[in-house]
PDB file of C-alpha atoms and ligand atoms in Angstrom:
ATOM      1  CA  MET A   1      -1.751  -2.296 -69.756  1.00  0.00           C
ATOM      2  CA  SER A   2       0.175   0.619 -68.399  1.00  0.00           C
ATOM      3  CA  ARG A   3       1.069   0.962 -64.751  1.00  0.00           C
ATOM      4  CA  ILE A   4       0.975   4.438 -63.243  1.00  0.00           C
ATOM      5  CA  ILE A   5       3.312   5.029 -60.314  1.00  0.00           C
ATOM      6  CA  ALA A   6       3.350   8.194 -58.216  1.00  0.00           C
ATOM      7  CA  VAL A   7       6.765   8.959 -56.728  1.00  0.00           C
ATOM      8  CA  ALA A   8       5.761  10.822 -53.597  1.00  0.00           C
ATOM      9  CA  ASN A   9       6.840  12.029 -50.192  1.00  0.00           C
ATOM     10  CA  GLN A  10       5.721  15.366 -48.769  1.00  0.00           C
ATOM     11  CA  LYS A  11       9.231  15.924 -47.491  1.00  0.00           C
ATOM     12  CA  GLY A  12      11.508  17.782 -49.901  1.00  0.00           C
ATOM     13  CA  GLY A  13      14.990  16.614 -50.791  1.00  0.00           C
ATOM     14  CA  VAL A  14      14.423  12.902 -50.148  1.00  0.00           C
ATOM     15  CA  GLY A  15      15.189  11.806 -53.719  1.00  0.00           C
ATOM     16  CA  LYS A  16      11.794  11.831 -55.444  1.00  0.00           C
ATOM     17  CA  THR A  17      12.959  13.541 -58.611  1.00  0.00           C
ATOM     18  CA  THR A  18      16.237  11.624 -58.712  1.00  0.00           C
ATOM     19  CA  THR A  19      14.245   8.402 -58.400  1.00  0.00           C
ATOM     20  CA  ALA A  20      11.619   9.387 -60.990  1.00  0.00           C
ATOM     21  CA  ILE A  21      14.241  10.314 -63.613  1.00  0.00           C
ATOM     22  CA  ASN A  22      16.549   7.374 -63.021  1.00  0.00           C
ATOM     23  CA  LEU A  23      13.825   4.775 -62.677  1.00  0.00           C
ATOM     24  CA  ALA A  24      12.316   6.096 -65.926  1.00  0.00           C
ATOM     25  CA  ALA A  25      15.676   5.729 -67.668  1.00  0.00           C
ATOM     26  CA  SER A  26      16.322   2.298 -66.179  1.00  0.00           C
ATOM     27  CA  LEU A  27      12.883   0.981 -67.188  1.00  0.00           C
ATOM     28  CA  ALA A  28      13.423   2.429 -70.671  1.00  0.00           C
ATOM     29  CA  ALA A  29      16.755   0.571 -70.804  1.00  0.00           C
ATOM     30  CA  THR A  30      14.769  -2.660 -70.426  1.00  0.00           C
ATOM     31  CA  LYS A  31      12.720  -1.702 -73.487  1.00  0.00           C
ATOM     32  CA  ARG A  32       9.667  -0.571 -71.591  1.00  0.00           C
ATOM     33  CA  ARG A  33       7.779   2.392 -73.016  1.00  0.00           C
ATOM     34  CA  VAL A  34       8.036   5.028 -70.291  1.00  0.00           C
ATOM     35  CA  LEU A  35       6.534   8.441 -69.623  1.00  0.00           C
ATOM     36  CA  LEU A  36       7.838  10.725 -66.888  1.00  0.00           C
ATOM     37  CA  VAL A  37       5.293  13.343 -65.783  1.00  0.00           C
ATOM     38  CA  ASP A  38       6.641  16.405 -63.982  1.00  0.00           C
ATOM     39  CA  LEU A  39       4.075  17.611 -61.433  1.00  0.00           C
ATOM     40  CA  ASP A  40       6.352  19.972 -59.541  1.00  0.00           C
ATOM     41  CA  ALA A  41       6.535  23.739 -60.095  1.00  0.00           C
ATOM     42  CA  GLN A  42      10.297  23.496 -59.572  1.00  0.00           C
ATOM     43  CA  GLY A  43      10.540  21.669 -62.903  1.00  0.00           C
ATOM     44  CA  ASN A  44      13.506  19.637 -61.670  1.00  0.00           C
ATOM     45  CA  ALA A  45      12.499  16.483 -63.512  1.00  0.00           C
ATOM     46  CA  THR A  46      12.084  18.534 -66.703  1.00  0.00           C
ATOM     47  CA  MET A  47      15.535  20.122 -66.462  1.00  0.00           C
ATOM     48  CA  GLY A  48      17.036  16.822 -65.327  1.00  0.00           C
ATOM     49  CA  VAL A  49      16.125  15.184 -68.641  1.00  0.00           C
ATOM     50  CA  GLY A  50      17.584  18.065 -70.623  1.00  0.00           C
ATOM     51  CA  VAL A  51      14.411  20.031 -71.385  1.00  0.00           C
ATOM     52  CA  ASP A  52      14.580  23.783 -70.761  1.00  0.00           C
ATOM     53  CA  LYS A  53      11.705  24.660 -68.428  1.00  0.00           C
ATOM     54  CA  TYR A  54      11.939  28.325 -69.464  1.00  0.00           C
ATOM     55  CA  LYS A  55      11.228  27.534 -73.111  1.00  0.00           C
ATOM     56  CA  LEU A  56       8.086  25.440 -72.887  1.00  0.00           C
ATOM     57  CA  ALA A  57       5.109  26.201 -75.114  1.00  0.00           C
ATOM     58  CA  LYS A  58       2.807  23.847 -73.189  1.00  0.00           C
ATOM     59  CA  THR A  59       3.236  22.112 -69.857  1.00  0.00           C
ATOM     60  CA  THR A  60       1.573  19.685 -67.460  1.00  0.00           C
ATOM     61  CA  CYS A  61      -0.263  22.750 -66.119  1.00  0.00           C
ATOM     62  CA  ASP A  62      -2.054  23.217 -69.471  1.00  0.00           C
ATOM     63  CA  VAL A  63      -2.994  19.549 -69.479  1.00  0.00           C
ATOM     64  CA  LEU A  64      -4.442  19.713 -65.958  1.00  0.00           C
ATOM     65  CA  LEU A  65      -6.443  22.840 -66.778  1.00  0.00           C
ATOM     66  CA  GLU A  66      -7.664  21.291 -70.051  1.00  0.00           C
ATOM     67  CA  GLN A  67      -5.925  23.922 -72.157  1.00  0.00           C
ATOM     68  CA  ALA A  68      -3.923  21.275 -74.009  1.00  0.00           C
ATOM     69  CA  ARG A  69      -4.149  17.584 -74.821  1.00  0.00           C
ATOM     70  CA  ALA A  70      -1.672  15.318 -73.079  1.00  0.00           C
ATOM     71  CA  ALA A  71      -0.481  13.971 -76.448  1.00  0.00           C
ATOM     72  CA  ASP A  72       0.429  17.501 -77.557  1.00  0.00           C
ATOM     73  CA  VAL A  73       2.494  18.240 -74.444  1.00  0.00           C
ATOM     74  CA  VAL A  74       4.396  14.963 -74.132  1.00  0.00           C
ATOM     75  CA  GLN A  75       7.840  15.058 -75.738  1.00  0.00           C
ATOM     76  CA  TYR A  76       9.742  11.946 -76.754  1.00  0.00           C
ATOM     77  CA  LEU A  77      13.439  12.223 -75.864  1.00  0.00           C
ATOM     78  CA  PRO A  78      15.234  10.152 -78.518  1.00  0.00           C
ATOM     79  CA  SER A  79      18.621  10.201 -76.802  1.00  0.00           C
ATOM     80  CA  LEU A  80      17.122   8.958 -73.524  1.00  0.00           C
ATOM     81  CA  GLY A  81      14.575   6.527 -74.927  1.00  0.00           C
ATOM     82  CA  PHE A  82      11.589   7.765 -72.944  1.00  0.00           C
ATOM     83  CA  SER A  83       9.056  10.615 -72.921  1.00  0.00           C
ATOM     84  CA  VAL A  84       8.448  13.525 -70.592  1.00  0.00           C
ATOM     85  CA  MET A  85       5.482  15.737 -69.831  1.00  0.00           C
ATOM     86  CA  PRO A  86       7.369  18.839 -68.726  1.00  0.00           C
ATOM     87  CA  ALA A  87       6.467  21.433 -66.106  1.00  0.00           C
ATOM     88  CA  ASN A  88       7.639  24.743 -64.706  1.00  0.00           C
ATOM     89  CA  GLY A  89       6.498  27.505 -62.357  1.00  0.00           C
ATOM     90  CA  ASP A  90       3.083  27.534 -64.043  1.00  0.00           C
ATOM     91  CA  MET A  91       2.203  24.517 -61.909  1.00  0.00           C
ATOM     92  CA  THR A  92       1.520  26.898 -59.039  1.00  0.00           C
ATOM     93  CA  GLU A  93      -1.379  28.236 -61.074  1.00  0.00           C
ATOM     94  CA  ALA A  94      -2.688  24.718 -61.733  1.00  0.00           C
ATOM     95  CA  GLU A  95      -2.523  23.990 -58.027  1.00  0.00           C
ATOM     96  CA  ILE A  96      -4.684  27.030 -57.215  1.00  0.00           C
ATOM     97  CA  ARG A  97      -7.141  26.781 -60.113  1.00  0.00           C
ATOM     98  CA  LEU A  98      -7.804  23.076 -59.607  1.00  0.00           C
ATOM     99  CA  ARG A  99      -9.286  23.941 -56.207  1.00  0.00           C
ATOM    100  CA  ASP A 100     -12.168  25.693 -58.002  1.00  0.00           C
ATOM    101  CA  VAL A 101     -12.933  22.853 -60.383  1.00  0.00           C
ATOM    102  CA  ALA A 102     -15.563  20.371 -59.188  1.00  0.00           C
ATOM    103  CA  ALA A 103     -13.715  17.398 -60.700  1.00  0.00           C
ATOM    104  CA  GLY A 104     -10.318  18.937 -59.930  1.00  0.00           C
ATOM    105  CA  ASP A 105      -8.986  15.770 -58.310  1.00  0.00           C
ATOM    106  CA  PHE A 106      -9.555  13.799 -61.534  1.00  0.00           C
ATOM    107  CA  SER A 107      -7.811  16.084 -64.048  1.00  0.00           C
ATOM    108  CA  LEU A 108      -4.611  14.082 -64.326  1.00  0.00           C
ATOM    109  CA  LYS A 109      -6.429  10.752 -64.407  1.00  0.00           C
ATOM    110  CA  SER A 110      -8.650  11.889 -67.305  1.00  0.00           C
ATOM    111  CA  ALA A 111      -5.723  13.353 -69.225  1.00  0.00           C
ATOM    112  CA  LEU A 112      -3.535  10.256 -68.822  1.00  0.00           C
ATOM    113  CA  ALA A 113      -6.382   7.943 -69.867  1.00  0.00           C
ATOM    114  CA  GLU A 114      -6.037   9.335 -73.399  1.00  0.00           C
ATOM    115  CA  ILE A 115      -2.375   8.320 -73.734  1.00  0.00           C
ATOM    116  CA  ALA A 116      -1.930   5.477 -71.246  1.00  0.00           C
ATOM    117  CA  ALA A 117      -2.074   2.819 -73.984  1.00  0.00           C
ATOM    118  CA  ASP A 118       1.136   4.241 -75.475  1.00  0.00           C
ATOM    119  CA  PHE A 119       3.167   3.437 -72.354  1.00  0.00           C
ATOM    120  CA  ASP A 120       4.068   0.499 -70.128  1.00  0.00           C
ATOM    121  CA  TYR A 121       5.038   2.693 -67.174  1.00  0.00           C
ATOM    122  CA  ILE A 122       4.019   6.234 -66.302  1.00  0.00           C
ATOM    123  CA  LEU A 123       5.991   7.792 -63.444  1.00  0.00           C
ATOM    124  CA  LEU A 124       4.605  10.868 -61.690  1.00  0.00           C
ATOM    125  CA  ASP A 125       7.177  13.120 -60.013  1.00  0.00           C
ATOM    126  CA  CYS A 126       5.173  14.717 -57.188  1.00  0.00           C
ATOM    127  CA  PRO A 127       5.798  18.038 -55.439  1.00  0.00           C
ATOM    128  CA  PRO A 128       6.967  18.075 -51.803  1.00  0.00           C
ATOM    129  CA  ALA A 129       3.499  18.524 -50.276  1.00  0.00           C
ATOM    130  CA  LEU A 130       0.265  16.587 -49.813  1.00  0.00           C
ATOM    131  CA  SER A 131      -1.322  19.116 -52.138  1.00  0.00           C
ATOM    132  CA  LYS A 132      -4.001  19.092 -54.822  1.00  0.00           C
ATOM    133  CA  LEU A 133      -1.354  17.991 -57.319  1.00  0.00           C
ATOM    134  CA  THR A 134      -0.292  15.057 -55.182  1.00  0.00           C
ATOM    135  CA  VAL A 135      -3.958  14.109 -54.737  1.00  0.00           C
ATOM    136  CA  ASN A 136      -4.307  14.193 -58.537  1.00  0.00           C
ATOM    137  CA  ALA A 137      -1.344  11.838 -58.739  1.00  0.00           C
ATOM    138  CA  PHE A 138      -2.850   9.446 -56.144  1.00  0.00           C
ATOM    139  CA  VAL A 139      -6.201   9.437 -57.941  1.00  0.00           C
ATOM    140  CA  ALA A 140      -4.518   8.602 -61.258  1.00  0.00           C
ATOM    141  CA  ALA A 141      -1.998   6.075 -59.920  1.00  0.00           C
ATOM    142  CA  ASP A 142      -1.978   2.331 -59.364  1.00  0.00           C
ATOM    143  CA  GLY A 143       0.842   2.554 -56.858  1.00  0.00           C
ATOM    144  CA  VAL A 144       2.857   5.004 -54.769  1.00  0.00           C
ATOM    145  CA  LEU A 145       6.617   4.649 -54.643  1.00  0.00           C
ATOM    146  CA  ILE A 146       7.941   6.377 -51.526  1.00  0.00           C
ATOM    147  CA  PRO A 147      11.597   7.428 -51.531  1.00  0.00           C
ATOM    148  CA  MET A 148      12.842   8.174 -48.044  1.00  0.00           C
ATOM    149  CA  GLN A 149      15.982   9.029 -46.181  1.00  0.00           C
ATOM    150  CA  CYS A 150      16.490   6.930 -43.089  1.00  0.00           C
ATOM    151  CA  GLU A 151      16.521   9.852 -40.654  1.00  0.00           C
ATOM    152  CA  TYR A 152      14.989  10.453 -37.278  1.00  0.00           C
ATOM    153  CA  TYR A 153      11.830  12.220 -38.478  1.00  0.00           C
ATOM    154  CA  ALA A 154      11.301  10.075 -41.551  1.00  0.00           C
ATOM    155  CA  LEU A 155       8.862   7.654 -39.937  1.00  0.00           C
ATOM    156  CA  GLU A 156       6.733  10.451 -38.548  1.00  0.00           C
ATOM    157  CA  GLY A 157       6.228  11.946 -42.006  1.00  0.00           C
ATOM    158  CA  LEU A 158       5.490   8.506 -43.344  1.00  0.00           C
ATOM    159  CA  THR A 159       2.445   8.174 -41.099  1.00  0.00           C
ATOM    160  CA  ALA A 160       0.795  11.237 -42.645  1.00  0.00           C
ATOM    161  CA  LEU A 161       1.637  10.007 -46.129  1.00  0.00           C
ATOM    162  CA  VAL A 162       0.257   6.517 -45.534  1.00  0.00           C
ATOM    163  CA  ASP A 163      -2.906   8.033 -43.978  1.00  0.00           C
ATOM    164  CA  THR A 164      -3.427  10.096 -47.126  1.00  0.00           C
ATOM    165  CA  ILE A 165      -2.900   7.073 -49.359  1.00  0.00           C
ATOM    166  CA  ASN A 166      -5.380   5.033 -47.282  1.00  0.00           C
ATOM    167  CA  LYS A 167      -7.955   7.819 -47.400  1.00  0.00           C
ATOM    168  CA  ILE A 168      -7.713   8.166 -51.180  1.00  0.00           C
ATOM    169  CA  ARG A 169      -7.982   4.406 -51.536  1.00  0.00           C
ATOM    170  CA  ARG A 170     -11.142   4.357 -49.397  1.00  0.00           C
ATOM    171  CA  VAL A 171     -12.845   7.360 -50.948  1.00  0.00           C
ATOM    172  CA  ILE A 172     -11.740   7.673 -54.575  1.00  0.00           C
ATOM    173  CA  ASN A 173      -9.259   5.143 -55.909  1.00  0.00           C
ATOM    174  CA  PRO A 174      -9.599   1.574 -54.580  1.00  0.00           C
ATOM    175  CA  ARG A 175      -6.743   0.386 -56.861  1.00  0.00           C
ATOM    176  CA  LEU A 176      -4.161   2.525 -55.124  1.00  0.00           C
ATOM    177  CA  GLU A 177      -1.493   0.579 -53.274  1.00  0.00           C
ATOM    178  CA  ILE A 178       1.893   1.256 -51.787  1.00  0.00           C
ATOM    179  CA  GLU A 179       4.191   0.276 -54.617  1.00  0.00           C
ATOM    180  CA  GLY A 180       7.220   0.216 -52.395  1.00  0.00           C
ATOM    181  CA  LEU A 181       9.455   2.150 -50.026  1.00  0.00           C
ATOM    182  CA  LEU A 182      12.889   3.061 -51.279  1.00  0.00           C
ATOM    183  CA  ARG A 183      15.760   3.876 -48.966  1.00  0.00           C
ATOM    184  CA  THR A 184      17.707   6.713 -50.590  1.00  0.00           C
ATOM    185  CA  MET A 185      21.072   8.356 -49.869  1.00  0.00           C
ATOM    186  CA  TYR A 186      21.729   5.355 -47.693  1.00  0.00           C
ATOM    187  CA  ASP A 187      24.870   5.154 -45.621  1.00  0.00           C
ATOM    188  CA  PRO A 188      25.243   1.728 -43.974  1.00  0.00           C
ATOM    189  CA  ARG A 189      27.938   3.094 -41.636  1.00  0.00           C
ATOM    190  CA  ASN A 190      25.375   5.367 -40.014  1.00  0.00           C
ATOM    191  CA  ASN A 191      23.815   3.689 -36.960  1.00  0.00           C
ATOM    192  CA  LEU A 192      20.708   5.848 -37.017  1.00  0.00           C
ATOM    193  CA  ALA A 193      20.090   4.987 -40.663  1.00  0.00           C
ATOM    194  CA  ASN A 194      20.337   1.300 -39.787  1.00  0.00           C
ATOM    195  CA  ASP A 195      17.901   1.706 -36.867  1.00  0.00           C
ATOM    196  CA  VAL A 196      15.366   3.563 -38.979  1.00  0.00           C
ATOM    197  CA  SER A 197      15.805   1.041 -41.767  1.00  0.00           C
ATOM    198  CA  GLU A 198      15.134  -1.793 -39.286  1.00  0.00           C
ATOM    199  CA  GLN A 199      11.926  -0.105 -38.096  1.00  0.00           C
ATOM    200  CA  LEU A 200      10.869   0.387 -41.687  1.00  0.00           C
ATOM    201  CA  LEU A 201      11.270  -3.316 -42.394  1.00  0.00           C
ATOM    202  CA  GLN A 202       9.292  -4.176 -39.249  1.00  0.00           C
ATOM    203  CA  HIS A 203       6.398  -1.922 -40.261  1.00  0.00           C
ATOM    204  CA  PHE A 204       6.315  -2.457 -43.990  1.00  0.00           C
ATOM    205  CA  GLY A 205       7.937  -5.837 -44.526  1.00  0.00           C
ATOM    206  CA  ASP A 206       8.363  -6.761 -48.170  1.00  0.00           C
ATOM    207  CA  LYS A 207       6.992  -3.375 -49.259  1.00  0.00           C
ATOM    208  CA  VAL A 208      10.518  -2.107 -48.599  1.00  0.00           C
ATOM    209  CA  TYR A 209      12.644  -2.550 -51.715  1.00  0.00           C
ATOM    210  CA  ARG A 210      15.717  -4.648 -51.161  1.00  0.00           C
ATOM    211  CA  THR A 211      17.592  -2.216 -53.371  1.00  0.00           C
ATOM    212  CA  MET A 212      19.000   0.701 -51.403  1.00  0.00           C
ATOM    213  CA  VAL A 213      20.251   3.787 -53.196  1.00  0.00           C
ATOM    214  CA  PRO A 214      23.616   4.834 -51.755  1.00  0.00           C
ATOM    215  CA  ARG A 215      24.742   8.398 -51.487  1.00  0.00           C
ATOM    216  CA  ASN A 216      26.541   8.897 -54.794  1.00  0.00           C
ATOM    217  CA  VAL A 217      27.787  12.205 -56.131  1.00  0.00           C
ATOM    218  CA  ARG A 218      27.212  11.068 -59.729  1.00  0.00           C
ATOM    219  CA  LEU A 219      23.469  11.060 -59.025  1.00  0.00           C
ATOM    220  CA  ALA A 220      23.683  14.670 -57.902  1.00  0.00           C
ATOM    221  CA  GLU A 221      25.846  15.740 -60.855  1.00  0.00           C
ATOM    222  CA  ALA A 222      23.903  14.063 -63.667  1.00  0.00           C
ATOM    223  CA  PRO A 223      20.899  16.486 -63.748  1.00  0.00           C
ATOM    224  CA  SER A 224      23.129  19.467 -64.499  1.00  0.00           C
ATOM    225  CA  HIS A 225      24.067  17.632 -67.706  1.00  0.00           C
ATOM    226  CA  GLY A 226      20.419  16.930 -68.470  1.00  0.00           C
ATOM    227  CA  LEU A 227      21.090  13.217 -68.190  1.00  0.00           C
ATOM    228  CA  PRO A 228      19.929  10.262 -66.123  1.00  0.00           C
ATOM    229  CA  VAL A 229      22.855   8.699 -64.308  1.00  0.00           C
ATOM    230  CA  ILE A 230      22.973   5.663 -66.643  1.00  0.00           C
ATOM    231  CA  GLY A 231      23.739   8.113 -69.447  1.00  0.00           C
ATOM    232  CA  TYR A 232      26.185  10.165 -67.391  1.00  0.00           C
ATOM    233  CA  ASP A 233      28.163   7.463 -65.575  1.00  0.00           C
ATOM    234  CA  PRO A 234      26.798   3.969 -66.176  1.00  0.00           C
ATOM    235  CA  ALA A 235      29.456   2.367 -63.957  1.00  0.00           C
ATOM    236  CA  SER A 236      28.553   4.472 -60.891  1.00  0.00           C
ATOM    237  CA  SER A 237      26.979   2.970 -57.782  1.00  0.00           C
ATOM    238  CA  GLY A 238      23.942   5.197 -58.382  1.00  0.00           C
ATOM    239  CA  ALA A 239      23.406   3.832 -61.892  1.00  0.00           C
ATOM    240  CA  LYS A 240      23.685   0.248 -60.616  1.00  0.00           C
ATOM    241  CA  ALA A 241      21.214   0.927 -57.814  1.00  0.00           C
ATOM    242  CA  TYR A 242      18.525   2.353 -60.100  1.00  0.00           C
ATOM    243  CA  LEU A 243      18.954  -0.477 -62.611  1.00  0.00           C
ATOM    244  CA  ALA A 244      18.543  -2.917 -59.722  1.00  0.00           C
ATOM    245  CA  LEU A 245      15.439  -1.054 -58.570  1.00  0.00           C
ATOM    246  CA  ALA A 246      13.937  -1.301 -62.057  1.00  0.00           C
ATOM    247  CA  GLY A 247      14.671  -5.031 -62.056  1.00  0.00           C
ATOM    248  CA  GLU A 248      13.024  -5.446 -58.675  1.00  0.00           C
ATOM    249  CA  LEU A 249       9.971  -3.480 -59.724  1.00  0.00           C
ATOM    250  CA  LEU A 250       9.601  -5.492 -62.929  1.00  0.00           C
ATOM    251  CA  ARG A 251       9.932  -8.797 -61.068  1.00  0.00           C
ATOM    252  CA  ARG A 252       7.143  -7.763 -58.703  1.00  0.00           C
ATOM    253  CA  HIS A 253       4.835  -7.019 -61.584  1.00  0.00           C
ATOM    254  CA  ASP A 254       5.669 -10.181 -63.431  1.00  0.00           C
ATOM    255  CA  GLY A 255       3.803 -11.835 -60.580  1.00  0.00           C
ATOM    256  CA  GLY A 256       6.994 -13.155 -59.014  1.00  0.00           C
ATOM    257  CA  GLN A 257       6.937 -13.467 -55.243  1.00  0.00           C
ATOM    258  CA  LEU A 258       9.412 -11.287 -53.473  1.00  0.00           C
ATOM    259  CA  PRO A 259      11.865 -13.445 -51.534  1.00  0.00           C
ATOM    260  CA  LEU A 260      11.865 -12.700 -47.827  1.00  0.00           C
ATOM    261  CA  GLY A 261      14.958 -10.992 -46.592  1.00  0.00           C
TER     262      GLY A 261
HETATM  263  N1  ADP B   1      21.475   8.923 -53.766  1.00  0.00           N
HETATM  264  C1  ADP B   1      21.887  10.206 -53.833  1.00  0.00           C
HETATM  265  N2  ADP B   1      23.182  10.523 -53.645  1.00  0.00           N
HETATM  266  C2  ADP B   1      23.608  11.801 -53.690  1.00  0.00           C
HETATM  267  N3  ADP B   1      22.790  12.852 -53.901  1.00  0.00           N
HETATM  268  C3  ADP B   1      21.481  12.608 -54.112  1.00  0.00           C
HETATM  269  C4  ADP B   1      20.961  11.278 -54.091  1.00  0.00           C
HETATM  270  N4  ADP B   1      19.621  11.345 -54.315  1.00  0.00           N
HETATM  271  C5  ADP B   1      19.331  12.649 -54.465  1.00  0.00           C
HETATM  272  N5  ADP B   1      20.441  13.421 -54.342  1.00  0.00           N
HETATM  273  C6  ADP B   1      20.517  14.881 -54.406  1.00  0.00           C
HETATM  274  O1  ADP B   1      19.772  15.383 -53.303  1.00  0.00           O
HETATM  275  C7  ADP B   1      19.007  16.518 -53.671  1.00  0.00           C
HETATM  276  C8  ADP B   1      17.511  16.240 -53.483  1.00  0.00           C
HETATM  277  O2  ADP B   1      17.118  15.174 -54.350  1.00  0.00           O
HETATM  278  P1  ADP B   1      15.789  15.259 -55.195  1.00  0.00           P
HETATM  279  O3  ADP B   1      15.708  14.011 -55.990  1.00  0.00           O
HETATM  280  O4  ADP B   1      15.716  16.552 -55.946  1.00  0.00           O
HETATM  281  O5  ADP B   1      14.705  15.235 -54.033  1.00  0.00           O
HETATM  282  P2  ADP B   1      13.146  15.636 -54.047  1.00  0.00           P
HETATM  283  O6  ADP B   1      12.644  15.509 -55.449  1.00  0.00           O
HETATM  284  O7  ADP B   1      12.529  14.642 -53.095  1.00  0.00           O
HETATM  285  O8  ADP B   1      13.068  17.031 -53.516  1.00  0.00           O
HETATM  286  C9  ADP B   1      19.370  16.793 -55.117  1.00  0.00           C
HETATM  287  O9  ADP B   1      20.378  17.757 -55.167  1.00  0.00           O
HETATM  288  C10 ADP B   1      19.868  15.452 -55.630  1.00  0.00           C
HETATM  289  O10 ADP B   1      20.789  15.593 -56.693  1.00  0.00           O
HETATM  290 MG1   MG B   2      11.665  16.937 -56.665  1.00  0.00          MG
END
């Protein structure tokens, strides 16, 4: 059965897209069948896997508005070993038009149901807002993976995000759980980062991934080559971190207990 994971945080620039692309590539490297769904009008995940967002015949927007079948929009990327459902600026239209559709919160869920059997993991790269598109992702998902930077305001934003997740779980999608919290761009020499990280562990316990993603310039460079970091610089600290994250995620779903730490 496939597992659908929304990569979400309403804050921009926290590493959602970087995480979605590199976790997709790392899971694919372990022979899982993976689909990366771009839900952001910026199309960063699309460009980051080497697909030109300006030359798309059909996008996630068409799927959400029922103008195309998911299977016809998904592209397999042979050199990367996983598939993408690409997006571009048209997503802004989807965001607005879905507000007028009675079942607008269920569009993504219905569309993915048709293709879910083809994949082990479906990763949803969410836009930086608790918008209709993010709600679609939470309705479709089994879990929410929350990338976050350990900064002063990070915990405040987390409260609103967790409230939204809890509300969707109560009202629409009882399966939805917090998949895990991922510390991104982590600098262990920064005292504030360590304080925030400590608070995170106190609040969320073993929901916090043991893997931390360090600040690594290779992660920032890779998208301009249309490559995940394991394709761009497999020896980099960023590549190692995302492979470790994939390992951790797989161990959790194999039913293994997470060691306390
Ligand atoms: N661990 C990291 N080290 C260095 N740069 C990073 C790292 N993670 C993300 N970045 C860079 O930070 C910026 C924001 O990351 P991105 O994944 O696009 O965030 P979001 O999708 O949450 O807006 C991008 O330029 C990205 O390349
Ligand atoms: Mg993004």
